PDB file of C-alpha atoms in Angstrom:
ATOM      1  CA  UNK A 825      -2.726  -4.272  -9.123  1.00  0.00           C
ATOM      2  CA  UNK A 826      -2.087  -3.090  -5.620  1.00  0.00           C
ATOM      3  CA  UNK A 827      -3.277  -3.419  -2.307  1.00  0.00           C
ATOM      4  CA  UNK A 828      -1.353  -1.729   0.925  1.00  0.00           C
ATOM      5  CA  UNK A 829       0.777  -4.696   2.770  1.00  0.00           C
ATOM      6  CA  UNK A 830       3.766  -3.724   5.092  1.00  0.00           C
ATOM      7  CA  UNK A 831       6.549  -3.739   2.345  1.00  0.00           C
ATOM      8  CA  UNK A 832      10.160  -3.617   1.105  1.00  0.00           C
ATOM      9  CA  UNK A 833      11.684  -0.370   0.270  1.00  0.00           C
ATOM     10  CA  UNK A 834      11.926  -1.950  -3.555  1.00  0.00           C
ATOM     11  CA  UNK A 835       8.132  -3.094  -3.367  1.00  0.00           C
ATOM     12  CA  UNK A 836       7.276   0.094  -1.973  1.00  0.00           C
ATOM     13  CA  UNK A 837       8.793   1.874  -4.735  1.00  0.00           C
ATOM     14  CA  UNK A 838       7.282  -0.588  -7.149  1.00  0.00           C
ATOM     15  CA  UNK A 839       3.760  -0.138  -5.932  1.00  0.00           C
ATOM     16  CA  UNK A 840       4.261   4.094  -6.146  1.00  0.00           C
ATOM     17  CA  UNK A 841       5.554   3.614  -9.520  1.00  0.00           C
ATOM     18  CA  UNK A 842       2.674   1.290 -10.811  1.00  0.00           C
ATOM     19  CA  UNK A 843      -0.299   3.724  -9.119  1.00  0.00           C
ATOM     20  CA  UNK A 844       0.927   6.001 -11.361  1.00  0.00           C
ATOM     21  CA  UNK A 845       0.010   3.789 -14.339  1.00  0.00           C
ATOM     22  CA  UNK A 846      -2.901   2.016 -13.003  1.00  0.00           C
ATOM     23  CA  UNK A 847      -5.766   3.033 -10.960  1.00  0.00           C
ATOM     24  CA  UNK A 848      -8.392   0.961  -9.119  1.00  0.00           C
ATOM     25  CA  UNK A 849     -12.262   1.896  -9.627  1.00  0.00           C
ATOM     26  CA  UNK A 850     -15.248   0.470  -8.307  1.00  0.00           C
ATOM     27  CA  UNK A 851     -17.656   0.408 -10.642  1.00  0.00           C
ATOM     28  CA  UNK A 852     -21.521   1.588  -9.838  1.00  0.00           C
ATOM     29  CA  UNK A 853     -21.719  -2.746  -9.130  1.00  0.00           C
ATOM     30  CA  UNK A 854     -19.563  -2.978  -6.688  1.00  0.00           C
ATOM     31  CA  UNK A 855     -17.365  -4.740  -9.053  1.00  0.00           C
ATOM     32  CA  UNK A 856     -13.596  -4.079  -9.190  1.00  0.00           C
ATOM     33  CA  UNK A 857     -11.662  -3.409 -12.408  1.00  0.00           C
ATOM     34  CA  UNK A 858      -8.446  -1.391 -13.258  1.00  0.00           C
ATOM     35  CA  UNK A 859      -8.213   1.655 -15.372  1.00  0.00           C
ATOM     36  CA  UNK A 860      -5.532   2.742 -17.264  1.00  0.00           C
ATOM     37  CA  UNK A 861      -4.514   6.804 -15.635  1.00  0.00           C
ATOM     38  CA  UNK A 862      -4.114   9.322 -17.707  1.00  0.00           C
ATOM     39  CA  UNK A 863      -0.174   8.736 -17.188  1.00  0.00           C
ATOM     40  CA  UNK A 864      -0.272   5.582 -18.931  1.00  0.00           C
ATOM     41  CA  UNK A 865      -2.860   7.116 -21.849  1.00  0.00           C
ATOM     42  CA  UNK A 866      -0.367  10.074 -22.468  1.00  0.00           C
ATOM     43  CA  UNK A 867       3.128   6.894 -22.718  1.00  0.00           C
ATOM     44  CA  UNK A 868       1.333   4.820 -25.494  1.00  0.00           C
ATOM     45  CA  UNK A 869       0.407   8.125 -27.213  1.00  0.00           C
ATOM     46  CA  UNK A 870       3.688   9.218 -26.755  1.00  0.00           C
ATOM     47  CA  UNK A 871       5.052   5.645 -28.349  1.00  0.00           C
ATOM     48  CA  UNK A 872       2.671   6.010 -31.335  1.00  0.00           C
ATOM     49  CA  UNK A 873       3.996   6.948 -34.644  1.00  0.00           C
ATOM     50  CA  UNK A 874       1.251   7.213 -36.272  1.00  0.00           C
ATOM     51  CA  UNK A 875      -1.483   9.779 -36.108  1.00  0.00           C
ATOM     52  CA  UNK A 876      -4.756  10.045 -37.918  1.00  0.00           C
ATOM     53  CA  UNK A 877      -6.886   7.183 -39.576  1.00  0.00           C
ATOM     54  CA  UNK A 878      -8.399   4.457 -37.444  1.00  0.00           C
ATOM     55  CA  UNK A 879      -7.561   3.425 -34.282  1.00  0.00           C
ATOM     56  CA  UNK A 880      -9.053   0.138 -32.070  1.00  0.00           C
ATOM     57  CA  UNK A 881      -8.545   0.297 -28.408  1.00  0.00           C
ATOM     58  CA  UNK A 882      -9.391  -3.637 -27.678  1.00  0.00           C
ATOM     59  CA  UNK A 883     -10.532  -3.299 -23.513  1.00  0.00           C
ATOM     60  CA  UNK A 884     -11.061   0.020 -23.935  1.00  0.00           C
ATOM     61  CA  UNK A 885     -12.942  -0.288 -20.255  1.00  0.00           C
ATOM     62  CA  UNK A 886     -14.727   2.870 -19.358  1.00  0.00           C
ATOM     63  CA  UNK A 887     -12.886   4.900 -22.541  1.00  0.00           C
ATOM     64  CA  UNK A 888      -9.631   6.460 -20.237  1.00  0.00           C
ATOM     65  CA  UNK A 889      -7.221   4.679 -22.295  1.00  0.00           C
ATOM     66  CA  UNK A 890      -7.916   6.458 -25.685  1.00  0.00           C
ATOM     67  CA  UNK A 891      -8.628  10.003 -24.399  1.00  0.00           C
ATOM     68  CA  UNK A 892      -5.090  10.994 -25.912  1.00  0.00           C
ATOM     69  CA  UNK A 893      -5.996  10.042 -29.324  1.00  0.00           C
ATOM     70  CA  UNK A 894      -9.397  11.746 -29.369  1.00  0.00           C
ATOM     71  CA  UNK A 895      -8.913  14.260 -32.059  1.00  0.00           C
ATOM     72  CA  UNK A 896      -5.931  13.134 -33.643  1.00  0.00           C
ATOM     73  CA  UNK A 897      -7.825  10.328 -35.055  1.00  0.00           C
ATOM     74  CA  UNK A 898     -10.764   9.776 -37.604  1.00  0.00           C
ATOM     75  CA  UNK A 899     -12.181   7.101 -36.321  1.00  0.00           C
ATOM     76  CA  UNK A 900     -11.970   5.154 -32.893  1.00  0.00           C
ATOM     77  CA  UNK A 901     -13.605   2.090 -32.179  1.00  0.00           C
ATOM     78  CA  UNK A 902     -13.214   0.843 -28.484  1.00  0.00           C
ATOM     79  CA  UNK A 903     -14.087  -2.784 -27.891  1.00  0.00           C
ATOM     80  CA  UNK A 904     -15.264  -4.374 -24.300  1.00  0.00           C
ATOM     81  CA  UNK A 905     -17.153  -6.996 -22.844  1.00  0.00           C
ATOM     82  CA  UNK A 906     -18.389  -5.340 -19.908  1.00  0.00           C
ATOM     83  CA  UNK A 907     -21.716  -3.546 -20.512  1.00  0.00           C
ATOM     84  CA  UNK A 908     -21.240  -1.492 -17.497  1.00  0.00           C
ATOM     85  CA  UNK A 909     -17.850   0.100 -19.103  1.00  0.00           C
ATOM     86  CA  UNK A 910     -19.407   0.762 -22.465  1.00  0.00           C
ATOM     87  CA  UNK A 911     -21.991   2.785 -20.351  1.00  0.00           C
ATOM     88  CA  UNK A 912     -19.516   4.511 -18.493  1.00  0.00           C
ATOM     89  CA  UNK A 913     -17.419   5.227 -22.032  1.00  0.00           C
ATOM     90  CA  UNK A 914     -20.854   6.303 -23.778  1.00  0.00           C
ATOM     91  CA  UNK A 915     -21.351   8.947 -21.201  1.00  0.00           C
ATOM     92  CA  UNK A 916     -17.863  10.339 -21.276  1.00  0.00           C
ATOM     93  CA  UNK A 917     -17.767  10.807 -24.770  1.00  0.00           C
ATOM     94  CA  UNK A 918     -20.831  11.816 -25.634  1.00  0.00           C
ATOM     95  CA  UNK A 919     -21.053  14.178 -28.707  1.00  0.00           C
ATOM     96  CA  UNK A 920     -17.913  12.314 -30.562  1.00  0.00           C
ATOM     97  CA  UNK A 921     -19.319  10.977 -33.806  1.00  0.00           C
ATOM     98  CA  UNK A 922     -16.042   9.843 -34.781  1.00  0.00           C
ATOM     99  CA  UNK A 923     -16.051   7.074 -31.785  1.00  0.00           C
ATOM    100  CA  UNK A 924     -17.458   3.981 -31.355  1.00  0.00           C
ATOM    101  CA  UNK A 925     -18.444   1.791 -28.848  1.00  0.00           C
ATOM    102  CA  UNK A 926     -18.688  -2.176 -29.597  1.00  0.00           C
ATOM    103  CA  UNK A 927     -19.341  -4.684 -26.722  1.00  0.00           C
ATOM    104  CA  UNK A 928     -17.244  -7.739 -27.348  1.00  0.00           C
ATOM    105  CA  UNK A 929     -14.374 -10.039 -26.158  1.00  0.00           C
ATOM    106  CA  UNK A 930     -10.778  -8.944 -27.265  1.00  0.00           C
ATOM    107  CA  UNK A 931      -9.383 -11.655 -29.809  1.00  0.00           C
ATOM    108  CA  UNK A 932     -12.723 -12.128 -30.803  1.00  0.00           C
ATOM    109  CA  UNK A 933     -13.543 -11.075 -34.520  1.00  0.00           C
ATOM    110  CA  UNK A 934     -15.902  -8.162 -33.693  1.00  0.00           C
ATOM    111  CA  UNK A 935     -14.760  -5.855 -36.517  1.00  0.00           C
ATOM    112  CA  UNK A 936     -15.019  -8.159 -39.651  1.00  0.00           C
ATOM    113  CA  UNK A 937     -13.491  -6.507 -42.575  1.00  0.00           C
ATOM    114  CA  UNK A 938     -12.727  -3.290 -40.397  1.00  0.00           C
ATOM    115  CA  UNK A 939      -8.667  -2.232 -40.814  1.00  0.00           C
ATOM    116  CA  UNK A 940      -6.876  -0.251 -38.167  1.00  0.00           C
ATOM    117  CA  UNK A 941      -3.738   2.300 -38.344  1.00  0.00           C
ATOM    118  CA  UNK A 942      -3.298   1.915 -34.555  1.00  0.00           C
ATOM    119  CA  UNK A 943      -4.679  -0.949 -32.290  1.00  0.00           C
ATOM    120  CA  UNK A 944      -4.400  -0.283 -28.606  1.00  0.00           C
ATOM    121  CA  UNK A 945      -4.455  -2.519 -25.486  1.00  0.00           C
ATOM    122  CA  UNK A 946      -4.151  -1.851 -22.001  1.00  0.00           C
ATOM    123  CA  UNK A 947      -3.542  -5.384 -19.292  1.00  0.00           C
ATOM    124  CA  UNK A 948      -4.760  -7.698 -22.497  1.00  0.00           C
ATOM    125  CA  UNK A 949      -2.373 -10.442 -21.700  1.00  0.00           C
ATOM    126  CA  UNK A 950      -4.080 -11.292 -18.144  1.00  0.00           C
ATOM    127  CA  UNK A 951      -7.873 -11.119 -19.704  1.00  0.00           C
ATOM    128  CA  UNK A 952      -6.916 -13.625 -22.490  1.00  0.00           C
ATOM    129  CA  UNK A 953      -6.822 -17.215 -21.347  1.00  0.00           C
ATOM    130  CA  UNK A 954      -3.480 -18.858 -22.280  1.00  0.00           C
ATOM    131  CA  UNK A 955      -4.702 -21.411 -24.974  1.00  0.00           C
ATOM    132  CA  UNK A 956      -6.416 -18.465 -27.046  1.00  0.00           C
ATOM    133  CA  UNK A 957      -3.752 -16.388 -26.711  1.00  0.00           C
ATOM    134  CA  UNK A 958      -1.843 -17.401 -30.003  1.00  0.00           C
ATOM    135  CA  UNK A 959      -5.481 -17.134 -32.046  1.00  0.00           C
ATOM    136  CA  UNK A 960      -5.928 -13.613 -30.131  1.00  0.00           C
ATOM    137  CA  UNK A 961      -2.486 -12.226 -31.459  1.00  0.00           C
ATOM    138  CA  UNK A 962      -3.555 -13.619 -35.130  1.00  0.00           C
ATOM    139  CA  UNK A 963      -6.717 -11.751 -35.224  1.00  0.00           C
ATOM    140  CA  UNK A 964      -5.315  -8.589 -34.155  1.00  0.00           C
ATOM    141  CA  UNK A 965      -2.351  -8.764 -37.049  1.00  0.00           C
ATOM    142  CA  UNK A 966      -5.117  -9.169 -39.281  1.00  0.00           C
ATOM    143  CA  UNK A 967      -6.346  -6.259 -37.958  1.00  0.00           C
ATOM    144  CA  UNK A 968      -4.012  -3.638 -38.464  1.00  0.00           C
ATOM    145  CA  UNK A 969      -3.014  -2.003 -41.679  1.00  0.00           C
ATOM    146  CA  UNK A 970       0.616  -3.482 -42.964  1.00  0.00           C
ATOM    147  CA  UNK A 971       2.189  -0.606 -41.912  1.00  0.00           C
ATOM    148  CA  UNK A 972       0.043  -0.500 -38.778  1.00  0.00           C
ATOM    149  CA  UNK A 973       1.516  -0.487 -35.312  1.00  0.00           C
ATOM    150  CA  UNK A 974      -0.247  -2.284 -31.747  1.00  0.00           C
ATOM    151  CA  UNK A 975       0.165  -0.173 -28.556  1.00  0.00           C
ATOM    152  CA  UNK A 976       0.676  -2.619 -25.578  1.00  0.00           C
ATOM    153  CA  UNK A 977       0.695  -1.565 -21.739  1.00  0.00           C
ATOM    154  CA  UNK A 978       1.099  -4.964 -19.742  1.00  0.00           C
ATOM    155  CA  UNK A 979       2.384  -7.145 -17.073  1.00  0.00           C
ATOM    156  CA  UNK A 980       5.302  -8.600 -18.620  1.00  0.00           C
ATOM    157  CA  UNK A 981       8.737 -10.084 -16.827  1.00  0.00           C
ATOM    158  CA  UNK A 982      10.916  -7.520 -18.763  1.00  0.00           C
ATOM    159  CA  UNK A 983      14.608  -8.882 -17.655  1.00  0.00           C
ATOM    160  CA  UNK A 984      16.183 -12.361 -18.539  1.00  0.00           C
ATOM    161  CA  UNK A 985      14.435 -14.199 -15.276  1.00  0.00           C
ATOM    162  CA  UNK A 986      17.152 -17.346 -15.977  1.00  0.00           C
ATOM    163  CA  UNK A 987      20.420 -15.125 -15.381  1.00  0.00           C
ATOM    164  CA  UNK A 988      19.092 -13.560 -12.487  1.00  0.00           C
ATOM    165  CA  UNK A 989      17.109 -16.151 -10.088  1.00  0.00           C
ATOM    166  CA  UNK A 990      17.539 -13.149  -6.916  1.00  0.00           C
ATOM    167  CA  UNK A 991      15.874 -10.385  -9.178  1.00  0.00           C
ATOM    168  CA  UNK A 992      13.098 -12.941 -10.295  1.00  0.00           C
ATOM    169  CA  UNK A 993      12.644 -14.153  -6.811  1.00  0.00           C
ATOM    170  CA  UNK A 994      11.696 -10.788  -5.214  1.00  0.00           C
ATOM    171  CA  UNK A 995       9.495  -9.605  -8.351  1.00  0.00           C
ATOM    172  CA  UNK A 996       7.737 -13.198  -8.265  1.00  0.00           C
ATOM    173  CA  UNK A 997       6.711 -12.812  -4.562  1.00  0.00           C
ATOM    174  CA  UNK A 998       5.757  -9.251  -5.227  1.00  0.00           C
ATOM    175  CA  UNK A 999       3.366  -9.906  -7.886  1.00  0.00           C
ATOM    176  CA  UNK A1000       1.987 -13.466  -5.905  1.00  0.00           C
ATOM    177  CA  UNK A1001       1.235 -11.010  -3.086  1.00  0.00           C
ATOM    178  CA  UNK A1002      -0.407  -8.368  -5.439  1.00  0.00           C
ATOM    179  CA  UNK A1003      -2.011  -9.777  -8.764  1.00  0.00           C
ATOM    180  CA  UNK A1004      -3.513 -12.880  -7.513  1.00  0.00           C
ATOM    181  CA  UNK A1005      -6.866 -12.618  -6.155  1.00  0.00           C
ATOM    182  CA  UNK A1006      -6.409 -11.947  -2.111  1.00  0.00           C
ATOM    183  CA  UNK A1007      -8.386 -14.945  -0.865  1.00  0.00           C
ATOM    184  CA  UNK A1008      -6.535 -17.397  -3.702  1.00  0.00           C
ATOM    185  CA  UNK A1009      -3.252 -15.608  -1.946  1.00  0.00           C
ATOM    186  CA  UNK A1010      -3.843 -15.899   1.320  1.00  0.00           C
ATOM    187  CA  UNK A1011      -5.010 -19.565   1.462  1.00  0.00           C
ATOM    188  CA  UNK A1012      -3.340 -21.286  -1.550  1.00  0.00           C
ATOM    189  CA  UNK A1013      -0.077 -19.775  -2.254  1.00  0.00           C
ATOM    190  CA  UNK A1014       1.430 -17.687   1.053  1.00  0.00           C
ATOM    191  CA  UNK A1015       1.143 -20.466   3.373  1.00  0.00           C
ATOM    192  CA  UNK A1016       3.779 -22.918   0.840  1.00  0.00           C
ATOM    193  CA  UNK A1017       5.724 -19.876   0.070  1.00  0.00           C
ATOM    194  CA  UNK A1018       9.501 -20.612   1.581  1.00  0.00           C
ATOM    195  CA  UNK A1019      11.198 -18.130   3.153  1.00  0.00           C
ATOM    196  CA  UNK A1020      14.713 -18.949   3.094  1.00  0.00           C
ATOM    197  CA  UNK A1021      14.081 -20.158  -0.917  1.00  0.00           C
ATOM    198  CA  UNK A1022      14.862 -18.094  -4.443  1.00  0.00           C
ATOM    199  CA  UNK A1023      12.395 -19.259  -6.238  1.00  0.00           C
ATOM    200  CA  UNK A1024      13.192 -19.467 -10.034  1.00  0.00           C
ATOM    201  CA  UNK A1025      11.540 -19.001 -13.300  1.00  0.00           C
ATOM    202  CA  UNK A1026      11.513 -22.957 -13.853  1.00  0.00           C
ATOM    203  CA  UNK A1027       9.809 -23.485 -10.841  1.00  0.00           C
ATOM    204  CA  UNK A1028       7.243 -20.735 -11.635  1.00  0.00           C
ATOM    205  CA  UNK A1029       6.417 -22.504 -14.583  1.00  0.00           C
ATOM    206  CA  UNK A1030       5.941 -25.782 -13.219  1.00  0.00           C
ATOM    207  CA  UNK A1031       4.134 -25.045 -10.450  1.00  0.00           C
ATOM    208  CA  UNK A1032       1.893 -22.343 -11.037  1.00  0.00           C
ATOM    209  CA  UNK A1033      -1.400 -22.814 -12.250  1.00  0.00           C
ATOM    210  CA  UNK A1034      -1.971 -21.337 -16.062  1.00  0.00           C
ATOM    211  CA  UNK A1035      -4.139 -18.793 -15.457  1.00  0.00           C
ATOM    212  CA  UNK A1036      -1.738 -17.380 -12.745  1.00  0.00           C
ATOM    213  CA  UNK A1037       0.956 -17.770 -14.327  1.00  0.00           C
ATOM    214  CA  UNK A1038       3.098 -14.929 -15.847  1.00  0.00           C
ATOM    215  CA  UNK A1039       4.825 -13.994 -18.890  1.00  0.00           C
ATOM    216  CA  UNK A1040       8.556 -13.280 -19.993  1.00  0.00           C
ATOM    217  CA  UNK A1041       9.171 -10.594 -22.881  1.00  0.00           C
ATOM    218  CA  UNK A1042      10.595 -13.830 -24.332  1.00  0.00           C
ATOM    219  CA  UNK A1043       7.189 -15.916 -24.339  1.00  0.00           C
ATOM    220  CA  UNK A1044       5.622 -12.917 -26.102  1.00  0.00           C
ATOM    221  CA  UNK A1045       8.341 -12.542 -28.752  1.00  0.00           C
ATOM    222  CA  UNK A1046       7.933 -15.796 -29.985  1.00  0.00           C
ATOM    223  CA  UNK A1047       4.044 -15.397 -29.971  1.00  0.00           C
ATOM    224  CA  UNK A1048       4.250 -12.553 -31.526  1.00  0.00           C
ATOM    225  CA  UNK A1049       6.766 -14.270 -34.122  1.00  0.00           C
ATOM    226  CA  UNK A1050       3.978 -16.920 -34.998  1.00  0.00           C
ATOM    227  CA  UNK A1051       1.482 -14.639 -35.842  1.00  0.00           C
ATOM    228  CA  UNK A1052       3.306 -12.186 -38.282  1.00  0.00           C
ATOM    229  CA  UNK A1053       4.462  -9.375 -35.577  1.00  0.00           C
ATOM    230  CA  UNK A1054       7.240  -8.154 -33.768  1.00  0.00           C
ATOM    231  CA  UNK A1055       8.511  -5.724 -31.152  1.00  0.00           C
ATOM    232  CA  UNK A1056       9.701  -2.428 -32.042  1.00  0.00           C
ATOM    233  CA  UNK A1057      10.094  -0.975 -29.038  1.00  0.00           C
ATOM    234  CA  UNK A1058      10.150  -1.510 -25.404  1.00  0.00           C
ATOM    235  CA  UNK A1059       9.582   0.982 -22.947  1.00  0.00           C
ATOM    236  CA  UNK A1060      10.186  -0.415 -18.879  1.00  0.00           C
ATOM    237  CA  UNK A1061       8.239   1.117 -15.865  1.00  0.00           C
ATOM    238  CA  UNK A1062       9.007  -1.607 -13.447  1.00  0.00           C
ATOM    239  CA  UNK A1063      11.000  -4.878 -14.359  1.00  0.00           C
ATOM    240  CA  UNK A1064       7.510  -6.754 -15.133  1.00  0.00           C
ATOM    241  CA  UNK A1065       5.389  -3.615 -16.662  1.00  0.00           C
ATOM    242  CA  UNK A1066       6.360  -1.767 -19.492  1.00  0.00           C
ATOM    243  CA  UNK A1067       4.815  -0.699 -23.049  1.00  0.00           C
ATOM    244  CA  UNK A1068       5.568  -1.938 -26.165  1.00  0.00           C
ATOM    245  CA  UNK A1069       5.226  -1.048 -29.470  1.00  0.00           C
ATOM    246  CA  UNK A1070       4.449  -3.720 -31.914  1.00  0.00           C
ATOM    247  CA  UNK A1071       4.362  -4.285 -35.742  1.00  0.00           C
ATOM    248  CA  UNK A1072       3.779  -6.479 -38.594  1.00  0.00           C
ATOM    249  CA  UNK A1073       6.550  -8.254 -40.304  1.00  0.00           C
TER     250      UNK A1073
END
């Protein structure tokens, strides 16, 4: 998430709290991508329920994410797009016949007829454009067991962003400043940002772009609603990241 700007005492607390949760890696590429810490690995295990049977980590990345649940499971498929990841994941885990390693895009219907205990995502919501979204959260219901449950680590606006414009103002700049690519930031967005302005929730929404654009707890609960799931529980690490755990109706 993070880069190292002079800061806030509340966005310097923010950014400790989140490094915690979420490391940057360079990958052998050059390319960036984020990694879930072993921090974040040990919450969602902690959240689960269930143990044993299947489990599908959907972004697994380079296989961090899942290293909780190695042994407590039978089976553990991790799903990701990025070749370079899978390599990374294949290596680590070398010598496990009980996981496997599938490259493909979350959402996607890469495990036909397969049927999960435990499906596990770390920062999904950002890597799924917004108009597949609701077809994304389908296909991982029909995933899971009925008595299933989905582990969820994400950027999510936790608090009721309507009844308190002041809080939503200082997390909206925060997460302008950090989430957004720097060069998008710096030329499109901080030079029209107001300083003597609380920007609201509305205006987020009608003025930011889709793909930038973030999500309320809210949003996702009636997403969720649509395609046969609900939240269980909700478990806050800042006011816009938190893990969830989420079931079938």
């Amino acid at each position: 998430f993070f880069k190292e700007p002079v800061m806030d005492s509340q966005a310097q607390q923010w950014t400790q709290t989140l490094s915690r949760y979420v490391e940057r890696t360079i990958m052998p590429d050059g390319r960036d991508t984020f990694e879930s810490t072993p921090l974040l690995a040990q919450t969602l295990y902690r959240l689960s329920s269930r143990k044993g049977g299947s489990l599908a980590d959907l972004g697994c990345g380079t296989g961090k994410s899942f290293a909780p649940f190695v042994g407590q499971y039978a089976d553990i498929v991790g799903i990701d797009a990025d070749a370079a990841n899978l390599a990374a994941a294949r290596q680590t885990w070398a010598g496990h016949s009980e996981i496997r390693l599938v490259e493909g895009e979350i959402g996607r219907e890469d495990l036909p007829g397969y049927a999960a205990d435990t499906v596990l995502t770390s920062l999904f919501l950002h890597q799924i454009p917004p108009d597949r979204l609701p077809q994304a959260l389908k296909t991982i219901r029909r995933l899971l067991k009925p008595d299933g449950e989905w582990l969820m680590a994400d950027e999510l606006i936790l608090f009721d962003a309507g009844q308190d414009a002041a809080k939503f103002d200082r997390v909206y700049r925060y997460l302008l400043e950090h989430t957004v690519p720097h060069e998008v930031y710096e030329r499109q967005i901080k030079p029209y940002l107001l300083e003597n302005h609380i920007y609201t929730w509305r205006e987020m929404q009608e003025n930011t772009p889709p793909e930038y654009r973030f999500r309320s707890l809210a949003e996702l609960e009636k997403l969720l609603a649509e395609a046969g799931l609900f939240i269980e529980t909700v478990e806050e690490i800042t006011p816009f990241f938190g893990c969830l755990k989420i079931k079938a109706v």
